[in-house]
Short mmCIF file of C-alpha atoms and ligand atoms in Angstrom, two decimals:
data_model
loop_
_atom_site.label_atom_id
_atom_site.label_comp_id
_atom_site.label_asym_id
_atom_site.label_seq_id
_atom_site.Cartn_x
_atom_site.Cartn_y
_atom_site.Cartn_z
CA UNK O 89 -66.46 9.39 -33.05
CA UNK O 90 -66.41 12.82 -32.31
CA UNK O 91 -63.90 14.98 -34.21
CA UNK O 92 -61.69 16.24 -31.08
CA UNK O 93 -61.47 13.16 -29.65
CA UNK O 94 -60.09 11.50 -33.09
CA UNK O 95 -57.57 14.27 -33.16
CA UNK O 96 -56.36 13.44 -29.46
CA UNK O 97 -56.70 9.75 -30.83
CA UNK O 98 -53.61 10.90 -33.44
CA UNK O 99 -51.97 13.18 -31.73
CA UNK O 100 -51.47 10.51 -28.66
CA UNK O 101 -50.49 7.82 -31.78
CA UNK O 102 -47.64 10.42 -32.63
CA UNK O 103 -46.77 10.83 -29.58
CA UNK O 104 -46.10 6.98 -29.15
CA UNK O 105 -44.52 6.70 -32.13
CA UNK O 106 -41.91 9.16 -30.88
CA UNK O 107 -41.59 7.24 -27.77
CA UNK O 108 -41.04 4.06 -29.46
CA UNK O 109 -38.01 5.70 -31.73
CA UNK O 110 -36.48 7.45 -28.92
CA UNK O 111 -36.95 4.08 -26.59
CA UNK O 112 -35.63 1.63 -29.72
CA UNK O 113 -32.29 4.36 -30.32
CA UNK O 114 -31.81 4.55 -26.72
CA UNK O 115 -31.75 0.78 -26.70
CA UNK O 116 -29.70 0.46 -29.43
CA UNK O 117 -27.15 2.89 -27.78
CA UNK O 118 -27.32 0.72 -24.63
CA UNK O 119 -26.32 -2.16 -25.75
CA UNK O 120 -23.48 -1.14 -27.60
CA UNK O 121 -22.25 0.59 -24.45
CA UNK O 122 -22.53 -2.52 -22.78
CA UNK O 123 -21.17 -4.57 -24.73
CA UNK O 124 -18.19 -2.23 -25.04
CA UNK O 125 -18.34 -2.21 -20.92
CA UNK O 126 -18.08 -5.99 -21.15
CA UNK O 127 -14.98 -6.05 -23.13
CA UNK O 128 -13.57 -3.19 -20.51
CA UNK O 129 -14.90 -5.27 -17.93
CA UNK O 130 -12.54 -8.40 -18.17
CA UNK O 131 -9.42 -6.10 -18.82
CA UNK O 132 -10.21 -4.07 -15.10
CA UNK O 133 -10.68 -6.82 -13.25
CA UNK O 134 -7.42 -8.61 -14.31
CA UNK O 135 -5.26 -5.01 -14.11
CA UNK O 136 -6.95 -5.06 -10.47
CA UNK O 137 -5.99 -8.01 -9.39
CA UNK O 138 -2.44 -8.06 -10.71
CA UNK O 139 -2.35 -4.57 -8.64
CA UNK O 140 -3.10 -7.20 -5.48
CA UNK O 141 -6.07 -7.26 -3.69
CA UNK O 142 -7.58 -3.25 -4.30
CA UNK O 143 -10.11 -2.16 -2.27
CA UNK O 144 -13.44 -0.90 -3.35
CA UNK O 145 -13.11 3.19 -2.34
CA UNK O 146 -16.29 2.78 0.59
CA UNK O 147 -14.21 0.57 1.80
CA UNK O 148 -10.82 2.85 1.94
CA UNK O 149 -13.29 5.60 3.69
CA UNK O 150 -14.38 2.90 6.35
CA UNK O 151 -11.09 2.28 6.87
CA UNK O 152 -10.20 6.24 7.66
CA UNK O 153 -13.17 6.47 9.84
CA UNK O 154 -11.75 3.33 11.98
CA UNK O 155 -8.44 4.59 12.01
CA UNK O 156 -7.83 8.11 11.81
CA UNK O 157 -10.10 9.75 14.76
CA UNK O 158 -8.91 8.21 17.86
CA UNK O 159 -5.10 7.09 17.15
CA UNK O 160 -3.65 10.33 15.63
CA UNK O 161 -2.67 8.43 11.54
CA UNK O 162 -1.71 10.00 9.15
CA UNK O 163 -2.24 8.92 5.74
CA UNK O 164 -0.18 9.99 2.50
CA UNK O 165 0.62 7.99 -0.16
CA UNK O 166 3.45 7.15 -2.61
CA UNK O 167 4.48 8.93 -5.50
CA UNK O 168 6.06 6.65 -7.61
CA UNK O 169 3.77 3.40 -8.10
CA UNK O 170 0.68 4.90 -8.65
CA UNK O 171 2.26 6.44 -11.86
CA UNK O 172 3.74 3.26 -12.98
CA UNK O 173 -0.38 2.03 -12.78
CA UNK O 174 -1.85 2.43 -15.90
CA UNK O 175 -4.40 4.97 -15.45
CA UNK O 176 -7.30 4.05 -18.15
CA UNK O 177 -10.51 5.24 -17.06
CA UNK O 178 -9.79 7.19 -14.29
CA UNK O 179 -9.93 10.24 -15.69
CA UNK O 180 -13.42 9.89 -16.68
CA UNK O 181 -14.66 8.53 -13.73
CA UNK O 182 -13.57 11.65 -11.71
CA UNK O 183 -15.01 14.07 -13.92
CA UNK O 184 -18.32 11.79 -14.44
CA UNK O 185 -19.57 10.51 -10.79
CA UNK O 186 -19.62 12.38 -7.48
CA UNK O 187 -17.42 12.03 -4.53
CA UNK O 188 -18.12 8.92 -2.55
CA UNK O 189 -19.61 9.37 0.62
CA UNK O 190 -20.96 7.43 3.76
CA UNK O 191 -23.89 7.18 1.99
CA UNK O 192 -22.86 6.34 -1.76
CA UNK O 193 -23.05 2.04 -2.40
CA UNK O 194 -22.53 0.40 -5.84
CA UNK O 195 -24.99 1.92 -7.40
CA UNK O 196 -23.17 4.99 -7.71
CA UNK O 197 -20.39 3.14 -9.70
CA UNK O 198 -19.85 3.60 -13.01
CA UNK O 199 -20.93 0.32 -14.79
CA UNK O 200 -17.84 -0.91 -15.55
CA UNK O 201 -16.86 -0.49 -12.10
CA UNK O 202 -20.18 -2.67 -10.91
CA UNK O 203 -19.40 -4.99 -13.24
CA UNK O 204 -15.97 -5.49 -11.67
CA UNK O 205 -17.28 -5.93 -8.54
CA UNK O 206 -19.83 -8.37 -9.77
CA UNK O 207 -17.24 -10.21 -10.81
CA UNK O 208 -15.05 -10.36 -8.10
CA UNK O 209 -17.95 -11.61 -5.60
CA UNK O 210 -18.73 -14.22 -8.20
CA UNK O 211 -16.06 -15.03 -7.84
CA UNK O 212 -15.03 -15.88 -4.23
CA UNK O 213 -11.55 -17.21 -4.82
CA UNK O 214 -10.72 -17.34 -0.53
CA UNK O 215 -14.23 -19.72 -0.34
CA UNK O 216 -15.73 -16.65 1.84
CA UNK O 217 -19.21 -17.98 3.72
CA UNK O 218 -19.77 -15.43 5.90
CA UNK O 219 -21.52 -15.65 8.30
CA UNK O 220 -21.88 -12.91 10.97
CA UNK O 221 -24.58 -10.65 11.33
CA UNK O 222 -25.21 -6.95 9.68
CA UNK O 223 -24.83 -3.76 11.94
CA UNK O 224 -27.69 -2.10 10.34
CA UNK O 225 -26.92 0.78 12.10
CA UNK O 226 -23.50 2.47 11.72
CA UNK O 227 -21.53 2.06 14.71
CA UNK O 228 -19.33 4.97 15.97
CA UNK O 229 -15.54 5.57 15.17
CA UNK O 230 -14.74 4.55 18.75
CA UNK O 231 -16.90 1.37 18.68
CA UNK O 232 -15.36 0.06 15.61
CA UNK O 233 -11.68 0.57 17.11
CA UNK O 234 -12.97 -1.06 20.34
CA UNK O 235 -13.63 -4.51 17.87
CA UNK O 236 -11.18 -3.65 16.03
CA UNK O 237 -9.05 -4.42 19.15
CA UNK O 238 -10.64 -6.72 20.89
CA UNK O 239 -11.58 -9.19 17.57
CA UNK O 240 -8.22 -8.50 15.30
CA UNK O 241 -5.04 -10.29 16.26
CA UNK O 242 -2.60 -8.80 14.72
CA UNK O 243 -0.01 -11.52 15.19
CA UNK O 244 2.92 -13.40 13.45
CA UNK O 245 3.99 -16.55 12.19
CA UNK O 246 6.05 -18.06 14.86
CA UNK O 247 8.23 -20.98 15.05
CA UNK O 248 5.80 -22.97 17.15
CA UNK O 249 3.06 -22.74 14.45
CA UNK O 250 2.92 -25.77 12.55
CA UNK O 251 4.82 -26.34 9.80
CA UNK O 252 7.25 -23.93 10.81
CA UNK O 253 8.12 -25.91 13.57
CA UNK O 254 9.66 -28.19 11.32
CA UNK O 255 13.35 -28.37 10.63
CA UNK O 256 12.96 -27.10 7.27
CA UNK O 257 11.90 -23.87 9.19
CA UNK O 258 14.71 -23.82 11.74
CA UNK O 259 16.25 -20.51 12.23
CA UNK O 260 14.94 -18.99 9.56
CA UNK O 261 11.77 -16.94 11.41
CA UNK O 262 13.24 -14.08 13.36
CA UNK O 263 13.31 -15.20 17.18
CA UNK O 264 12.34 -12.29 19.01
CA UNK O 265 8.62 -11.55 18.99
CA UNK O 266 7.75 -8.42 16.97
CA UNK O 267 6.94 -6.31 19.98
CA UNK O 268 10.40 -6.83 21.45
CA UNK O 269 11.74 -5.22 18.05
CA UNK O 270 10.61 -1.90 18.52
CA UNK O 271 10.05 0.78 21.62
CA UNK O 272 7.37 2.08 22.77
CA UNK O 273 5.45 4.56 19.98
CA UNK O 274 2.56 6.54 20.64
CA UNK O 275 2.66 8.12 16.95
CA UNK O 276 2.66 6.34 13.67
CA UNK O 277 2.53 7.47 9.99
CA UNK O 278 1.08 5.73 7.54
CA UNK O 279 2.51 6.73 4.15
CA UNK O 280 0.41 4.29 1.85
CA UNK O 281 0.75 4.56 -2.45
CA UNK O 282 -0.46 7.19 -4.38
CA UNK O 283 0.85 9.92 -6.38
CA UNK O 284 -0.96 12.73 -5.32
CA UNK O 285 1.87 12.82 -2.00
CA UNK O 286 4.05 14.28 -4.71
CA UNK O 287 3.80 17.92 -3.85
CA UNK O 288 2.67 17.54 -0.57
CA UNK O 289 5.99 18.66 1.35
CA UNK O 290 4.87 16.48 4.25
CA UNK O 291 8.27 14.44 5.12
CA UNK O 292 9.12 16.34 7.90
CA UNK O 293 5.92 15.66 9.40
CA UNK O 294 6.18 12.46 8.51
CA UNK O 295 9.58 11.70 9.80
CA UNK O 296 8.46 13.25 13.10
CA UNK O 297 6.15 10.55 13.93
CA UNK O 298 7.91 7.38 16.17
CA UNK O 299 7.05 5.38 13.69
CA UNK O 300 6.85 5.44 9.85
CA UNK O 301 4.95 2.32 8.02
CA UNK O 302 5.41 2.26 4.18
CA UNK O 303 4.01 -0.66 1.56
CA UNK O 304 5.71 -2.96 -0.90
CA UNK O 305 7.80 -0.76 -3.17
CA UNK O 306 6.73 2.85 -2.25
CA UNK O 307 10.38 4.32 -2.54
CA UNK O 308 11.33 7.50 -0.13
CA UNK O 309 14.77 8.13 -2.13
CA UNK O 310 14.45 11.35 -4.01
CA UNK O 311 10.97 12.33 -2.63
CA UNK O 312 12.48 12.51 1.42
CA UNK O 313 10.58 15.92 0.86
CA UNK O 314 7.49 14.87 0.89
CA UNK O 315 7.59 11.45 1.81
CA UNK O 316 10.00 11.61 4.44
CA UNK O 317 13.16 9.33 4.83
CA UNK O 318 11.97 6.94 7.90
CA UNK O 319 11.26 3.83 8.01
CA UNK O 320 10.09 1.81 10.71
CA UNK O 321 7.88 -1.05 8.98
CA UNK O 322 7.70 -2.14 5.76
CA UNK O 323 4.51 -4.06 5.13
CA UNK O 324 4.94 -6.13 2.14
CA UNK O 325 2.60 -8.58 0.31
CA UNK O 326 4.17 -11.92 -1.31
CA UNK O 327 3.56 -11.46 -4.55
CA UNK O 328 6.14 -9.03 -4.38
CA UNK O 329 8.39 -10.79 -2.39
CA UNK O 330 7.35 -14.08 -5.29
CA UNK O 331 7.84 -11.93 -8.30
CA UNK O 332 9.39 -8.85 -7.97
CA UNK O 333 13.32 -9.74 -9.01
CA UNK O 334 14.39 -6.35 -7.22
CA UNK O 335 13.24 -7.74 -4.18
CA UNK O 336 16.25 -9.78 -2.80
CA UNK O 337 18.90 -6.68 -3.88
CA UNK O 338 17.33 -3.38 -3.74
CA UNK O 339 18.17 -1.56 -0.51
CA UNK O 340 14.71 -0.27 -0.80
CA UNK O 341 13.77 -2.73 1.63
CA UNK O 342 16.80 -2.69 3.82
CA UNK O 343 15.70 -0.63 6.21
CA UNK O 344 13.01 -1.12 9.52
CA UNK O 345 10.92 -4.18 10.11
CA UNK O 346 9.74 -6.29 7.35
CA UNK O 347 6.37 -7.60 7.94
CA UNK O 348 4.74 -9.87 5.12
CA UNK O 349 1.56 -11.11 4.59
CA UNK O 350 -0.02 -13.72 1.96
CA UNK O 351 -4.17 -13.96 1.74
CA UNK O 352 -5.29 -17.67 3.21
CA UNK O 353 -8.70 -19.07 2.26
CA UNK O 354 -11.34 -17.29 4.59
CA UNK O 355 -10.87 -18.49 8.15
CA UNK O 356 -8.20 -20.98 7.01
CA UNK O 357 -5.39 -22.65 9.62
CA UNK O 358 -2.09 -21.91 9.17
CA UNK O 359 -0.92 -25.26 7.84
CA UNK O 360 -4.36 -25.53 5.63
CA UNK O 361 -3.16 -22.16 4.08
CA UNK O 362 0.60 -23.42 4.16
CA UNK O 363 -0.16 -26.09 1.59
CA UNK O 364 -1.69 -23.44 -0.94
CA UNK O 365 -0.45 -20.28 -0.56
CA UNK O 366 -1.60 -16.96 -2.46
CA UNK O 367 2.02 -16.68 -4.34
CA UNK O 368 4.63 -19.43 -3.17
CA UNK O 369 6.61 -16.81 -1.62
CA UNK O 370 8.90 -20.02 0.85
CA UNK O 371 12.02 -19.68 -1.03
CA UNK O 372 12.01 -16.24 -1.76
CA UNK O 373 11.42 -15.38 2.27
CA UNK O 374 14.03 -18.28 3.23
CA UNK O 375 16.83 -16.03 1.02
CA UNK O 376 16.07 -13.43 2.07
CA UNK O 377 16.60 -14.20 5.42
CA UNK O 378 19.90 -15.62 4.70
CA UNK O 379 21.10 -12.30 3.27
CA UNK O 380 20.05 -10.53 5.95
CA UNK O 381 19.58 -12.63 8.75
CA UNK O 382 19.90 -9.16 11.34
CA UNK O 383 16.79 -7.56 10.01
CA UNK O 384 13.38 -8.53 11.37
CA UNK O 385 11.30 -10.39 8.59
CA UNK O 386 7.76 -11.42 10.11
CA UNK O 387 4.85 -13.13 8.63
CA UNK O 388 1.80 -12.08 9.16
CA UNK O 389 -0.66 -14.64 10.92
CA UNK O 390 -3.39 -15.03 7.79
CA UNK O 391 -6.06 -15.29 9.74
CA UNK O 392 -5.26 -11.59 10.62
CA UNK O 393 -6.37 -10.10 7.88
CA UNK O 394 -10.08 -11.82 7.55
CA UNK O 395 -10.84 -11.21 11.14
CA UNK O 396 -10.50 -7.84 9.63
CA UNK O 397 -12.55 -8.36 6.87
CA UNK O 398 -15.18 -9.68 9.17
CA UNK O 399 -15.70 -6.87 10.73
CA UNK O 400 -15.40 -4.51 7.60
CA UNK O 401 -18.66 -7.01 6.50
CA UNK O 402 -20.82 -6.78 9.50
CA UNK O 403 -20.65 -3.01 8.97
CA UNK O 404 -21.32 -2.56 5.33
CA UNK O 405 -24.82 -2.81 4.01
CA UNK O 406 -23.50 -4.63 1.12
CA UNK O 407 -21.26 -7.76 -0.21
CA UNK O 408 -18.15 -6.71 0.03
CA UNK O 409 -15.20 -8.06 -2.28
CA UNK O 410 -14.75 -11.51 -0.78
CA UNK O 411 -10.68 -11.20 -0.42
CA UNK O 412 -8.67 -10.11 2.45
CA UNK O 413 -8.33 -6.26 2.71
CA UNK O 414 -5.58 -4.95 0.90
CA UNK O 415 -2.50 -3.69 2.94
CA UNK O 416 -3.04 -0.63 3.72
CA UNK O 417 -6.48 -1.92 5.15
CA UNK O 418 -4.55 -4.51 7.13
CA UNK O 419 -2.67 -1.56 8.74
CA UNK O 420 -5.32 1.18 9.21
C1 NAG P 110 -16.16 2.13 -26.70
O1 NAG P 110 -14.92 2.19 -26.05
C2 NAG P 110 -13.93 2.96 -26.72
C3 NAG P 110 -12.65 2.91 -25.92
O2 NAG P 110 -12.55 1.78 -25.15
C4 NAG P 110 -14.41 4.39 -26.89
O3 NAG P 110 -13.45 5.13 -27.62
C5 NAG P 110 -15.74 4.41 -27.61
O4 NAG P 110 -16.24 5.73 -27.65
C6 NAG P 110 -16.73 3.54 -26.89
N1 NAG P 110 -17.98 3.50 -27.64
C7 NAG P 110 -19.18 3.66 -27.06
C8 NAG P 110 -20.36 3.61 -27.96
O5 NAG P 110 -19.30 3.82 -25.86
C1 NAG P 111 -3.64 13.18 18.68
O1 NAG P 111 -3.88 14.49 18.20
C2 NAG P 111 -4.65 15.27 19.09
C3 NAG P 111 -4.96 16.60 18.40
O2 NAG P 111 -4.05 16.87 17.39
C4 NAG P 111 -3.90 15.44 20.40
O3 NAG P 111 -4.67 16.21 21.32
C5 NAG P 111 -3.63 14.07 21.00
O4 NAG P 111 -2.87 14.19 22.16
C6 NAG P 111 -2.90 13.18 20.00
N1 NAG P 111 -2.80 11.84 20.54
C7 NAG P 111 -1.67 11.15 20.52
C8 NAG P 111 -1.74 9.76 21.05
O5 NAG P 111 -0.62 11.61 20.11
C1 NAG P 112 -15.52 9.78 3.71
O1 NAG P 112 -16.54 9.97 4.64
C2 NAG P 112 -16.63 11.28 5.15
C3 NAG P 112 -17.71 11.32 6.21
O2 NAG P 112 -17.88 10.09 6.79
C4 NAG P 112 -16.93 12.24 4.01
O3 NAG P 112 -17.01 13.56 4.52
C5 NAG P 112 -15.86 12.15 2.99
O4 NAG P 112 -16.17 12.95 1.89
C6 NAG P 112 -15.67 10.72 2.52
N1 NAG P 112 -14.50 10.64 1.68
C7 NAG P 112 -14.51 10.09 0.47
C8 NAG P 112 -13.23 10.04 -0.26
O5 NAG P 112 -15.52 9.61 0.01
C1 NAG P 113 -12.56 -23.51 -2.47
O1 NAG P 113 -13.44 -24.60 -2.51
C2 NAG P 113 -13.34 -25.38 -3.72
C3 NAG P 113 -14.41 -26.43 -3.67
O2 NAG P 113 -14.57 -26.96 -2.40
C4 NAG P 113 -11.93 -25.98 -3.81
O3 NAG P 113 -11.79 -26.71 -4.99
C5 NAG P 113 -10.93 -24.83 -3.82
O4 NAG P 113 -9.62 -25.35 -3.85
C6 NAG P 113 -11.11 -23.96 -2.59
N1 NAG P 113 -10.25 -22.79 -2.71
C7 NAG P 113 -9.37 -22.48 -1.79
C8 NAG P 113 -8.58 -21.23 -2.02
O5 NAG P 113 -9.22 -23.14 -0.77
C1 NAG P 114 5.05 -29.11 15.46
O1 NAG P 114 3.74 -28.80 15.86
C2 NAG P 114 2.84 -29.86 15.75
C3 NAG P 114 1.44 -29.36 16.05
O2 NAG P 114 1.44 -28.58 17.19
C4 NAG P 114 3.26 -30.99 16.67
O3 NAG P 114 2.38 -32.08 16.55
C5 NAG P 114 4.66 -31.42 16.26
O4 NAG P 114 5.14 -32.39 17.14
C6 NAG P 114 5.62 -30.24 16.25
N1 NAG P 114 6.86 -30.67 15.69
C7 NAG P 114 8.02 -30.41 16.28
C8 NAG P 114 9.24 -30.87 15.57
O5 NAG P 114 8.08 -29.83 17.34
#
């Protein structure tokens, strides 16, 4: 063998060698990171669901593309529950991965984040088959409102619908239909949860819109500055109105139009979903009304929110989180 080519012969041999270290330290560092992910893993996914039904961020973006161009929305958020959230994680994720964007999917999670997901489409607690076809390409703003409008009945439980017909249900929806409870409004705020409305100084905008809508416990008292003081709807979901003790007392929830709304199994009938409800919210609602029998209390019709979530579907290139969108979805 000629000398130079031995040399080459060794110097490539090193040069494997190296490779093989690196490769075996870089493995070893992997798997300790994931199997420090997987213990984060479990931990996430049961903080997110106890948060009720979060929404993967693309998702939240969709959401502001079909709502916010061609009815004037505006979105804000609450100050006070997103502190009460524990905030693990976070932090790093904000400094670590780039803004999402129309073109970001779940690859651009951080791992524990995918692994989340993962979890939640393995899931499939609401028995989702879906079964509609893609958009591959991305329809417009106005194109998505028009199905938005024409596909999503946003309707409520009424004292026809089986079992609420029943005498155990007598008098205890309100009788007007929701429409009948308010004027017309051409301008609505949406004031969803999240601290960063804290030093925003927007309630007086806010409060200038006909209508104010405002989730579960986002409080207005002591932040009217920048939340505003309004109230016109008050969209809550029943595992507040199941477990929150506050809920039958606190004048929180006093004020506006009440609307709840419990997730069904995908595509579900009423009475199907009646049986086995989300969070046995009956009595809770029933006392309620019985306190304050002069305040519209509505449930939302569950098949609502996955007529939403159909749509949400056909437009997303990937599996999305097989539960009903969370409320602030339902409202956008
Ligand atoms: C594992 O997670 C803990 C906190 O959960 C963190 O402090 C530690 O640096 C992590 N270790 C590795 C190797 O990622
Ligand atoms: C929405 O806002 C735009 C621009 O700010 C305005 O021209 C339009 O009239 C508004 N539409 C409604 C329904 O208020
Ligand atoms: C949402 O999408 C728009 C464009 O469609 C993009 O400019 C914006 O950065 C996105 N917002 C977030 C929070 O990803
Ligand atoms: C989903 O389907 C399984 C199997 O058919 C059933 O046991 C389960 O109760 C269903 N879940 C819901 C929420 O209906
Ligand atoms: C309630 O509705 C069901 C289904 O529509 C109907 O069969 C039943 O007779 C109704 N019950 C009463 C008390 O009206």
């Amino acid at each position: 063998m000629p000398r130079d080519t031995v040399c080459s012969s060794m110097v490539h041999i090193n040069i494997l060698r190296r490779i093989m270290y690196g490769l075996l330290a870089f493995l070893l560092f992997l798997t300790i990171c994931l199997w420090n992910e997987s213990k984060k893993g479990y931990s996430v996914s049961f903080r997110l669901d106890s948060k009720g039904f979060q929404l993967p961020r693309n998702l939240e973006n969709l959401s502001r593309r079909m709502g916010s161009k061609p009815v004037n929305i505006t979105t804000m958020t609450d100050p006070q529950r997103e502190s009460r959230v524990p905030q693990t994680g976070t932090k790093v994720e904000k400094l670590n991965y780039k803004v999402w964007d129309k073109d970001s999917n779940s690859k651009n999670l951080p791992a524990r984040l995918q692994k989340v997901r993962k979890n939640y489409l393995h899931m499939n607690k609401y028995n989702v088959t879906f079964e509609g076809t893609r958009q591959l390409e991305k329809l417009s703003a106005s194109a998505l409102l028009c199905q938005l409008a024409n596909r999503v009945k946003v309707t409520m439980i009424q004292g026809t619908d089986f079992p609420f017909n029943t005498s155990e249900w007598e008098n205890y929806l309100p009788p007007k239909n929701i429409r009948e409870s308010f004027g017309r409004l051409s301008t609505c705020a949406v004031v969803s949860s999240a601290g960063s409305l804290k030093a925003s100084y927007l309630g007086e905008e806010i409060d200038n819109h006909d209508a104010v809508l405002r989730f579960n416990g986002a409080p207005t008292k002591k932040y009217e500055q920048h939340v505003g003081e309004k109230t016109t709807f008050r969209l809550v979901n029943s595992q507040l109105i199941t477990t929150d003790k506050n809920f039958l007392g606190d004048s929180l929830y006093k004020n506006g139009i009440l609307i709840m709304w419990d997730p069904s199994p995908y595509h579900s009938e009423i009475p199907e979903w009646y049986k086995k409800p989300d969070y046995n919210f009956f009595q809770n609602y029933k006392q309620y009304r019985k306190l304050n029998p002069n305040q519209p209390f509505y449930i939302l019709n569950p098949k609502m929110p996955w007529e939403l979530w159909d749509i949400l579907q056909e437009n997303s290139p990937e599996d999305i989180q097989p539960n009903p969108p969370s409320s602030g979805m339902i409202d956008a």
